[in-house]
XYZ file of C-alpha atoms in Angstrom:
545
model
C 74.872 153.330 64.989
C 77.860 151.254 66.062
C 78.039 153.136 69.367
C 74.313 152.670 69.951
C 74.679 148.935 69.258
C 77.609 148.681 71.688
C 75.729 150.554 74.409
C 72.717 148.286 73.858
C 74.891 145.194 74.296
C 76.400 146.640 77.464
C 72.949 147.398 78.874
C 71.777 143.858 78.118
C 74.932 142.467 79.736
C 74.351 144.601 82.831
C 70.775 143.323 83.043
C 71.878 139.687 82.672
C 74.683 140.196 85.210
C 72.166 141.572 87.708
C 69.764 138.625 87.420
C 71.835 136.215 89.579
C 72.449 139.047 92.055
C 68.783 139.941 92.660
C 68.213 137.212 95.313
C 70.913 138.921 97.418
C 68.542 141.851 97.898
C 66.268 139.656 99.984
C 66.580 140.263 103.731
C 68.879 137.935 105.632
C 72.046 135.971 104.886
C 71.812 133.194 102.290
C 72.365 129.798 103.904
C 75.572 128.415 102.381
C 78.456 126.257 103.537
C 80.771 129.127 104.503
C 78.585 132.236 104.383
C 78.173 132.961 108.068
C 81.823 132.107 108.746
C 82.840 134.788 106.248
C 80.653 137.348 108.023
C 82.315 136.464 111.346
C 85.768 136.831 109.805
C 84.829 140.198 108.314
C 83.510 141.284 111.736
C 86.914 140.510 113.286
C 88.696 142.165 110.360
C 86.620 145.327 110.716
C 87.193 145.396 114.478
C 90.953 145.437 113.848
C 90.608 148.315 111.397
C 88.607 150.413 113.877
C 91.391 149.860 116.401
C 94.035 151.152 113.984
C 95.406 147.812 112.749
C 95.576 148.545 109.036
C 96.769 145.008 108.290
C 94.552 142.763 110.431
C 96.229 139.457 111.247
C 94.654 138.336 114.518
C 90.961 137.456 114.931
C 90.323 138.000 118.670
C 86.752 136.708 118.878
C 87.180 133.472 116.955
C 87.973 130.052 118.428
C 85.665 130.461 121.450
C 87.372 133.743 122.349
C 90.917 132.377 122.459
C 91.677 134.181 119.206
C 93.094 132.844 115.989
C 95.725 133.853 113.387
C 93.418 133.035 110.459
C 93.396 136.642 109.201
C 97.101 136.346 108.396
C 96.406 133.466 106.030
C 92.991 134.477 104.699
C 92.840 136.508 101.469
C 92.104 140.056 102.751
C 90.707 141.903 99.706
C 87.052 140.836 100.190
C 87.298 141.844 103.852
C 88.775 145.263 103.032
C 85.990 145.962 100.536
C 83.284 144.631 102.876
C 84.706 146.745 105.714
C 84.424 149.818 103.502
C 80.723 149.167 102.937
C 80.216 148.436 106.645
C 81.912 151.769 107.415
C 79.384 153.439 105.112
C 76.594 152.099 107.305
C 75.643 148.752 105.789
C 75.268 145.841 108.193
C 77.903 143.107 108.288
C 75.563 140.761 106.436
C 74.632 143.316 103.776
C 78.284 144.297 103.318
C 79.144 140.652 102.734
C 76.296 140.253 100.249
C 77.490 143.343 98.365
C 80.875 141.675 97.888
C 79.212 138.532 96.555
C 77.129 140.651 94.196
C 80.127 142.612 92.963
C 81.953 139.345 92.276
C 79.274 138.317 89.801
C 78.497 141.708 88.297
C 81.975 143.240 87.942
C 83.585 140.042 86.643
C 81.247 140.133 83.649
C 81.874 143.823 83.000
C 85.662 143.449 83.138
C 85.588 140.334 80.958
C 83.666 142.337 78.344
C 86.139 145.224 78.698
C 89.074 142.898 77.992
C 87.564 140.789 75.196
C 86.285 143.752 73.211
C 89.876 144.954 72.818
C 90.520 142.238 70.228
C 87.117 140.677 69.441
C 83.825 141.974 68.125
C 81.396 143.423 70.662
C 79.038 140.479 70.125
C 81.830 137.974 70.744
C 82.924 139.870 73.867
C 79.312 139.861 75.067
C 79.015 136.103 74.604
C 82.310 135.408 76.416
C 81.239 137.611 79.318
C 77.848 135.913 79.497
C 79.509 132.480 79.625
C 81.806 133.771 82.365
C 78.926 134.879 84.573
C 76.661 131.913 83.903
C 79.025 128.966 84.300
C 77.434 126.523 86.792
C 80.428 126.761 89.119
C 79.811 130.493 89.585
C 76.388 129.643 91.060
C 77.922 126.917 93.232
C 80.359 129.478 94.668
C 77.559 131.996 95.165
C 74.590 129.964 96.390
C 75.994 126.660 97.670
C 79.518 127.080 98.990
C 79.356 130.782 99.803
C 82.983 131.048 98.671
C 83.571 134.786 98.902
C 87.227 134.739 97.826
C 86.744 132.491 94.811
C 83.765 134.571 93.737
C 85.652 137.853 94.196
C 88.864 136.804 92.413
C 86.926 136.389 89.148
C 86.703 140.201 89.002
C 90.410 140.805 88.734
C 91.637 138.139 86.296
C 90.202 139.770 83.150
C 91.204 143.202 84.462
C 94.840 142.080 84.770
C 94.682 140.772 81.196
C 93.088 144.027 80.023
C 95.986 146.092 81.372
C 98.495 143.632 79.925
C 96.837 144.101 76.531
C 96.885 147.896 76.925
C 100.615 147.692 77.631
C 101.032 145.705 74.421
C 98.922 148.236 72.526
C 100.254 151.532 73.923
C 103.495 150.853 75.860
C 102.349 153.472 78.440
C 103.783 153.014 81.933
C 100.492 153.981 83.596
C 99.176 150.572 82.556
C 102.104 148.972 84.352
C 100.977 150.675 87.552
C 97.279 149.955 87.020
C 98.030 146.377 86.005
C 100.160 145.944 89.119
C 97.232 147.098 91.265
C 94.875 144.656 89.513
C 97.406 141.830 89.868
C 97.792 142.531 93.586
C 94.002 142.556 94.040
C 93.842 139.175 92.325
C 96.413 137.741 94.751
C 94.693 139.394 97.724
C 91.310 137.985 96.668
C 92.355 134.325 96.617
C 95.978 133.232 96.681
C 95.317 129.614 95.615
C 93.116 130.531 92.655
C 95.655 133.180 91.641
C 98.270 130.436 91.392
C 95.936 128.465 89.137
C 95.670 131.459 86.789
C 99.376 132.312 86.842
C 100.213 129.904 83.965
C 97.691 131.554 81.666
C 98.800 135.076 82.606
C 102.350 134.014 81.734
C 101.200 132.375 78.492
C 99.172 135.446 77.481
C 102.132 137.718 78.209
C 104.448 135.566 76.050
C 101.802 135.492 73.310
C 101.632 139.299 73.207
C 105.429 139.581 73.253
C 105.430 137.239 70.246
C 103.027 139.602 68.442
C 104.735 142.832 69.497
C 107.136 144.898 67.415
C 108.681 146.274 70.602
C 109.483 143.041 72.396
C 112.188 144.315 74.749
C 110.198 147.226 76.178
C 107.071 145.061 76.493
C 108.980 142.359 78.370
C 110.347 144.979 80.788
C 106.891 146.482 81.316
C 105.252 143.078 81.827
C 107.899 141.976 84.313
C 107.493 145.297 86.111
C 103.721 144.791 86.266
C 104.014 141.329 87.811
C 106.767 142.320 90.238
C 104.832 145.414 91.272
C 101.711 143.312 91.842
C 103.646 140.852 93.985
C 105.277 143.665 95.959
C 101.955 145.466 96.536
C 100.461 142.262 97.941
C 103.635 141.161 99.767
C 102.203 142.175 103.150
C 99.809 139.246 102.764
C 101.338 136.428 100.725
C 104.909 136.671 102.019
C 104.105 136.086 105.735
C 101.273 133.686 104.833
C 103.689 131.567 102.828
C 106.615 131.542 105.244
C 104.786 131.579 108.580
C 102.434 128.830 107.503
C 105.042 126.426 108.893
C 103.845 127.409 112.382
C 100.341 126.130 111.655
C 98.650 122.767 111.137
C 98.245 123.589 107.437
C 100.354 120.781 105.993
C 98.956 118.239 108.458
C 95.293 119.142 107.942
C 95.504 119.443 104.149
C 97.753 116.406 103.634
C 96.060 113.746 101.481
C 92.763 115.657 101.569
C 92.773 115.708 97.770
C 92.539 111.908 97.645
C 88.844 111.894 98.540
C 87.874 114.928 96.480
C 88.546 113.921 92.905
C 85.526 113.949 90.616
C 84.316 111.507 87.999
C 84.287 112.488 84.337
C 80.529 111.939 84.060
C 79.948 114.478 86.856
C 81.959 117.038 84.909
C 79.571 116.463 82.006
C 76.418 116.956 84.038
C 75.137 116.852 87.596
C 71.832 117.631 89.269
C 71.683 120.869 91.255
C 72.278 120.170 94.949
C 73.014 122.305 98.026
C 74.929 119.511 99.759
C 78.578 119.227 100.718
C 81.531 118.135 98.576
C 80.539 115.141 96.500
C 76.926 116.280 96.379
C 76.876 119.692 94.676
C 77.252 119.757 90.915
C 80.731 120.012 89.408
C 79.601 120.234 85.789
C 81.370 122.568 83.397
C 78.098 123.482 81.694
C 76.550 122.031 78.526
C 77.298 125.059 76.339
C 80.760 125.390 77.895
C 81.470 121.763 76.948
C 80.277 122.402 73.402
C 82.609 125.397 73.124
C 85.542 123.416 74.504
C 85.046 120.411 72.202
C 84.680 122.476 69.028
C 87.428 125.015 69.793
C 90.332 122.999 68.251
C 88.508 122.928 64.915
C 87.991 126.676 65.026
C 91.645 127.125 66.021
C 92.679 125.035 63.015
C 90.504 127.259 60.808
C 92.253 130.373 62.166
C 95.632 128.709 61.590
C 94.781 128.100 57.932
C 93.662 131.723 57.632
C 96.973 132.823 59.222
C 95.086 134.553 62.026
C 97.374 134.445 65.061
C 94.464 134.138 67.447
C 94.843 130.407 66.811
C 97.744 130.432 69.278
C 95.502 131.869 71.985
C 92.756 129.347 71.223
C 95.060 126.343 71.365
C 96.597 127.662 74.563
C 93.182 128.006 76.184
C 92.156 124.559 74.962
C 95.161 122.858 76.566
C 94.780 125.010 79.672
C 91.193 123.743 80.023
C 92.223 120.179 79.227
C 94.910 120.311 81.938
C 92.413 121.616 84.483
C 89.952 118.848 83.626
C 92.656 116.207 83.985
C 93.750 117.563 87.376
C 90.211 117.108 88.671
C 90.148 113.410 87.766
C 91.554 110.589 89.950
C 93.943 109.649 87.119
C 95.980 112.759 88.015
C 96.669 111.495 91.540
C 100.342 110.820 90.776
C 100.822 114.523 89.974
C 99.091 115.650 93.183
C 101.260 113.235 95.140
C 104.481 114.759 93.840
C 103.583 118.481 93.783
C 103.036 119.703 97.344
C 101.596 123.048 96.333
C 98.669 121.270 94.657
C 97.837 119.544 97.940
C 97.362 122.937 99.565
C 94.470 123.529 97.130
C 92.704 120.713 99.055
C 89.945 120.132 96.492
C 90.745 119.108 92.898
C 87.340 120.419 91.796
C 88.626 123.929 92.537
C 90.091 123.765 89.027
C 86.550 124.464 87.856
C 87.645 128.083 88.331
C 90.056 127.562 85.451
C 87.507 125.870 83.187
C 84.973 128.599 83.969
C 87.369 131.290 82.782
C 88.982 129.432 79.894
C 85.763 128.167 78.271
C 84.279 131.667 78.510
C 87.215 133.156 76.595
C 87.087 130.272 74.124
C 83.398 131.035 73.653
C 84.212 134.610 72.701
C 86.906 133.465 70.272
C 84.678 130.828 68.671
C 81.843 133.282 68.313
C 84.111 135.807 66.581
C 84.679 133.301 63.765
C 81.024 132.501 63.083
C 79.633 134.434 60.066
C 77.802 137.590 61.163
C 74.552 136.585 59.482
C 74.413 133.452 61.615
C 76.014 134.832 64.770
C 73.063 137.023 65.790
C 70.681 134.068 65.889
C 73.183 131.790 67.603
C 73.866 134.453 70.229
C 70.192 134.686 71.124
C 69.723 130.904 71.016
C 72.708 130.087 73.237
C 71.900 132.830 75.738
C 68.302 131.616 76.032
C 69.487 128.013 76.416
C 71.907 128.967 79.194
C 69.243 131.013 80.974
C 66.839 128.060 80.870
C 69.520 125.658 82.133
C 70.503 128.085 84.925
C 67.038 129.036 86.179
C 67.238 126.708 89.200
C 70.700 127.967 90.201
C 69.771 131.578 90.978
C 68.607 131.089 94.557
C 70.193 129.945 97.817
C 68.694 127.119 99.845
C 67.257 129.514 102.451
C 67.970 132.737 104.357
C 68.914 133.116 108.003
C 68.066 136.058 110.236
C 70.597 136.759 112.993
C 71.337 139.912 115.018
C 74.552 141.800 114.296
C 75.962 140.694 117.667
C 75.805 137.059 116.517
C 78.642 137.782 114.074
C 80.568 140.459 115.979
C 80.662 138.648 119.341
C 82.556 135.569 120.506
C 82.416 132.911 117.787
C 82.346 129.236 118.771
C 84.502 128.178 115.854
C 87.770 128.947 114.105
C 85.791 129.308 110.805
C 88.210 126.971 109.029
C 88.990 123.262 109.284
C 91.889 123.894 111.628
C 94.577 124.484 108.998
C 95.340 127.956 110.392
C 95.602 126.780 114.009
C 99.051 127.038 115.623
C 100.868 123.706 115.420
C 101.382 123.638 119.209
C 97.641 124.031 119.762
C 94.593 121.876 119.127
C 92.623 122.379 115.912
C 89.633 123.794 117.798
C 88.972 124.905 121.346
C 85.831 123.366 122.835
C 84.535 125.962 125.291
C 84.897 129.619 126.184
C 87.397 130.638 128.883
C 86.117 131.686 132.303
C 88.093 134.943 132.123
C 90.679 136.603 129.914
C 93.379 136.118 132.563
C 93.268 133.401 135.237
C 95.428 132.113 138.075
C 96.556 128.499 137.631
C 98.689 128.230 140.747
C 99.333 130.861 143.417
C 97.432 133.894 144.653
C 96.846 137.225 142.917
C 94.370 140.039 142.371
C 93.561 140.730 138.709
C 92.051 143.878 137.236
C 91.650 144.260 133.489
C 92.506 147.817 132.376
C 92.218 147.654 128.599
C 91.551 145.110 125.884
C 91.687 145.391 122.090
C 92.361 142.804 119.406
C 96.124 143.075 119.787
C 96.625 144.729 123.193
C 95.599 143.495 126.649
C 96.500 145.421 129.802
C 96.098 144.251 133.413
C 96.877 145.466 136.906
C 98.112 142.569 139.058
C 98.765 142.347 142.792
C 100.658 139.095 143.294
C 100.690 137.826 146.905
C 103.036 134.886 146.251
C 104.748 133.296 143.228
C 101.935 132.688 140.733
C 101.455 130.968 137.383
C 99.006 132.851 135.137
C 96.987 131.731 132.143
C 96.388 134.394 129.484
C 93.522 132.802 127.581
C 94.841 133.676 124.144
C 96.524 131.274 121.748
C 100.204 131.938 121.232
C 101.464 132.760 117.758
C 104.724 134.482 116.764
C 104.291 138.185 117.451
C 102.739 137.906 120.920
C 104.785 139.446 123.733
C 104.074 139.754 127.451
C 105.663 142.488 129.584
C 105.426 143.072 133.337
C 106.374 146.633 134.306
C 107.937 146.931 130.814
C 110.169 143.870 131.368
C 109.650 141.039 128.811
C 108.484 137.740 130.293
C 109.076 134.230 129.043
C 105.901 132.854 127.475
C 105.082 129.196 128.010
C 102.815 127.879 125.263
C 103.615 124.170 125.001
C 102.219 122.976 128.307
C 100.323 119.781 127.477
C 97.507 120.710 129.869
C 97.001 124.126 128.232
C 97.738 123.409 124.567
C 98.829 126.607 122.830
C 97.538 128.984 125.506
C 100.012 131.551 126.868
C 101.248 130.991 130.445
C 103.657 133.149 132.452
C 105.081 133.343 136.000
C 105.346 136.316 138.342
C 106.930 136.668 141.757
C 105.312 138.521 144.632
C 104.748 142.206 143.868
C 102.612 144.756 142.017
C 102.609 144.776 138.219
C 101.206 146.377 135.111
C 101.126 143.529 132.606
C 100.810 144.170 128.879
C 100.088 141.471 126.295
C 100.923 142.816 122.842
C 100.636 141.357 119.344
C 103.335 142.871 117.136
C 104.604 142.398 113.624
C 107.413 139.862 113.400
C 110.543 140.904 111.484
C 109.285 138.943 108.488
C 105.897 140.679 108.519
C 107.537 144.057 108.996
C 109.767 143.524 105.949
C 106.705 142.513 103.912
C 104.821 145.596 105.146
C 107.681 147.892 104.125
C 107.878 146.308 100.654
C 104.157 146.901 100.140
C 104.321 150.446 101.532
C 107.193 151.429 99.225
C 105.306 149.881 96.299
C 102.169 151.876 97.129
C 104.210 155.090 97.218
C 105.735 154.171 93.841
C 102.320 153.512 92.278
C 100.921 156.791 93.621
C 103.951 158.617 92.216
C 103.605 157.025 88.758
C 99.888 157.741 88.513
C 100.331 161.297 89.845
C 103.054 162.052 87.307
C 100.935 160.689 84.476
C 97.886 162.642 85.665
C 99.916 165.850 85.866
C 101.378 165.211 82.432
C 97.984 164.846 80.760
C 96.271 167.640 82.730
């Protein structure tokens, strides 16, 4: 009977998790703030993969065809998964919608998987339901179209699940699996991952405190985190250190000052599809109720000597900190901590409150007497469904041909923070040709062009200055008859575009985008880590076979 009851709860959870996803089955792309930009990025990402670039870093069709390094700084996991579905035959739009749908559906399933390890099935169900149905989840899905923020919610509870399994079993396979989940979290949204790092650390310390085998658990947990960082090093390491070559710090500087929220808006806000300052930033009525009452339940657990009180108090203060960081009163903290400024929008800490109040909900529900809990579960779920009924649908749908996303894109798809610092934030028109003569006389024939390789045959009749209409970023090289040329990219009349000189003669010119030494080191770290993970899992599989 217990198994039947658990399966029934899982089936109900699956049904409830699918409800917000159903509008994605409608033809066309939901109209959101960033939705079509994400499809264009994925189109450039997929193009790189088809050309053999397993780690796409350069988006050739963005920025009016001048290219852009945004893929180096943009969380790649959603694009890898979307590219897989596009490879299977789904359109770019449908592949993108699948990723959005998985973000909602799988996050609820993995939250249930984690919570049921130490809570009742009903409590785990309620926490998972709160996780899926927090208002901010619908803002990400149907207003902002924030694919990374939506997707990262999948991996956070999965990381915590493997951490718990390490605590419970001490088996090294969970170190490897946890490392994979941790890396996927980082690769899904680096900024949000940083927001969740304090809780992952707190949860790890909490389990060490409970463990009888503290030393081995500490080693395993450190190994999990290090492995996760190494697996994802190909992304975050270059993104962190090569960001100095972009306009990131200039564009994001002081942006937080105009994006704080008022406390009353955190309590409640009307549903709106507008921009920042217009869409709702409410935590959710039931989520607020859970948060406010949780200290009393934690005190009850403390009196009963149930050590879950530590987890509850930790989550309460974690939520409280996130709320404070969204308010203008926290401005002095944002001013002093540069890494916070890179988050751009204080209301992004709604990701933290969404997660933390959901877990608190599961913990609170586990304390309520079983006779009462069944009725409260039904009542709260119905209340949340009624409150959320207007959030399920996007503003509208747009119908565009596939070529609209895969062709030249008249935008960088960001606010200019990924643009090279020697360039302008956005180009304003498409180039006349890929390679042009600025001064001199030459015949140009294009022989080959991919995302990261351009090849030309040139007959130069007199000394000539050429304009390769691609933005310069570290990694680009130009060779004429296999001899490296000096690239000019700081000419004030051609901001950021690559220029080069050739004397009279015949040439085969190659323009190549390569990995810098820094990127190559990061790639090797990730490759070695992948080999290590495969080895660990293979050994464990062979052992149990």
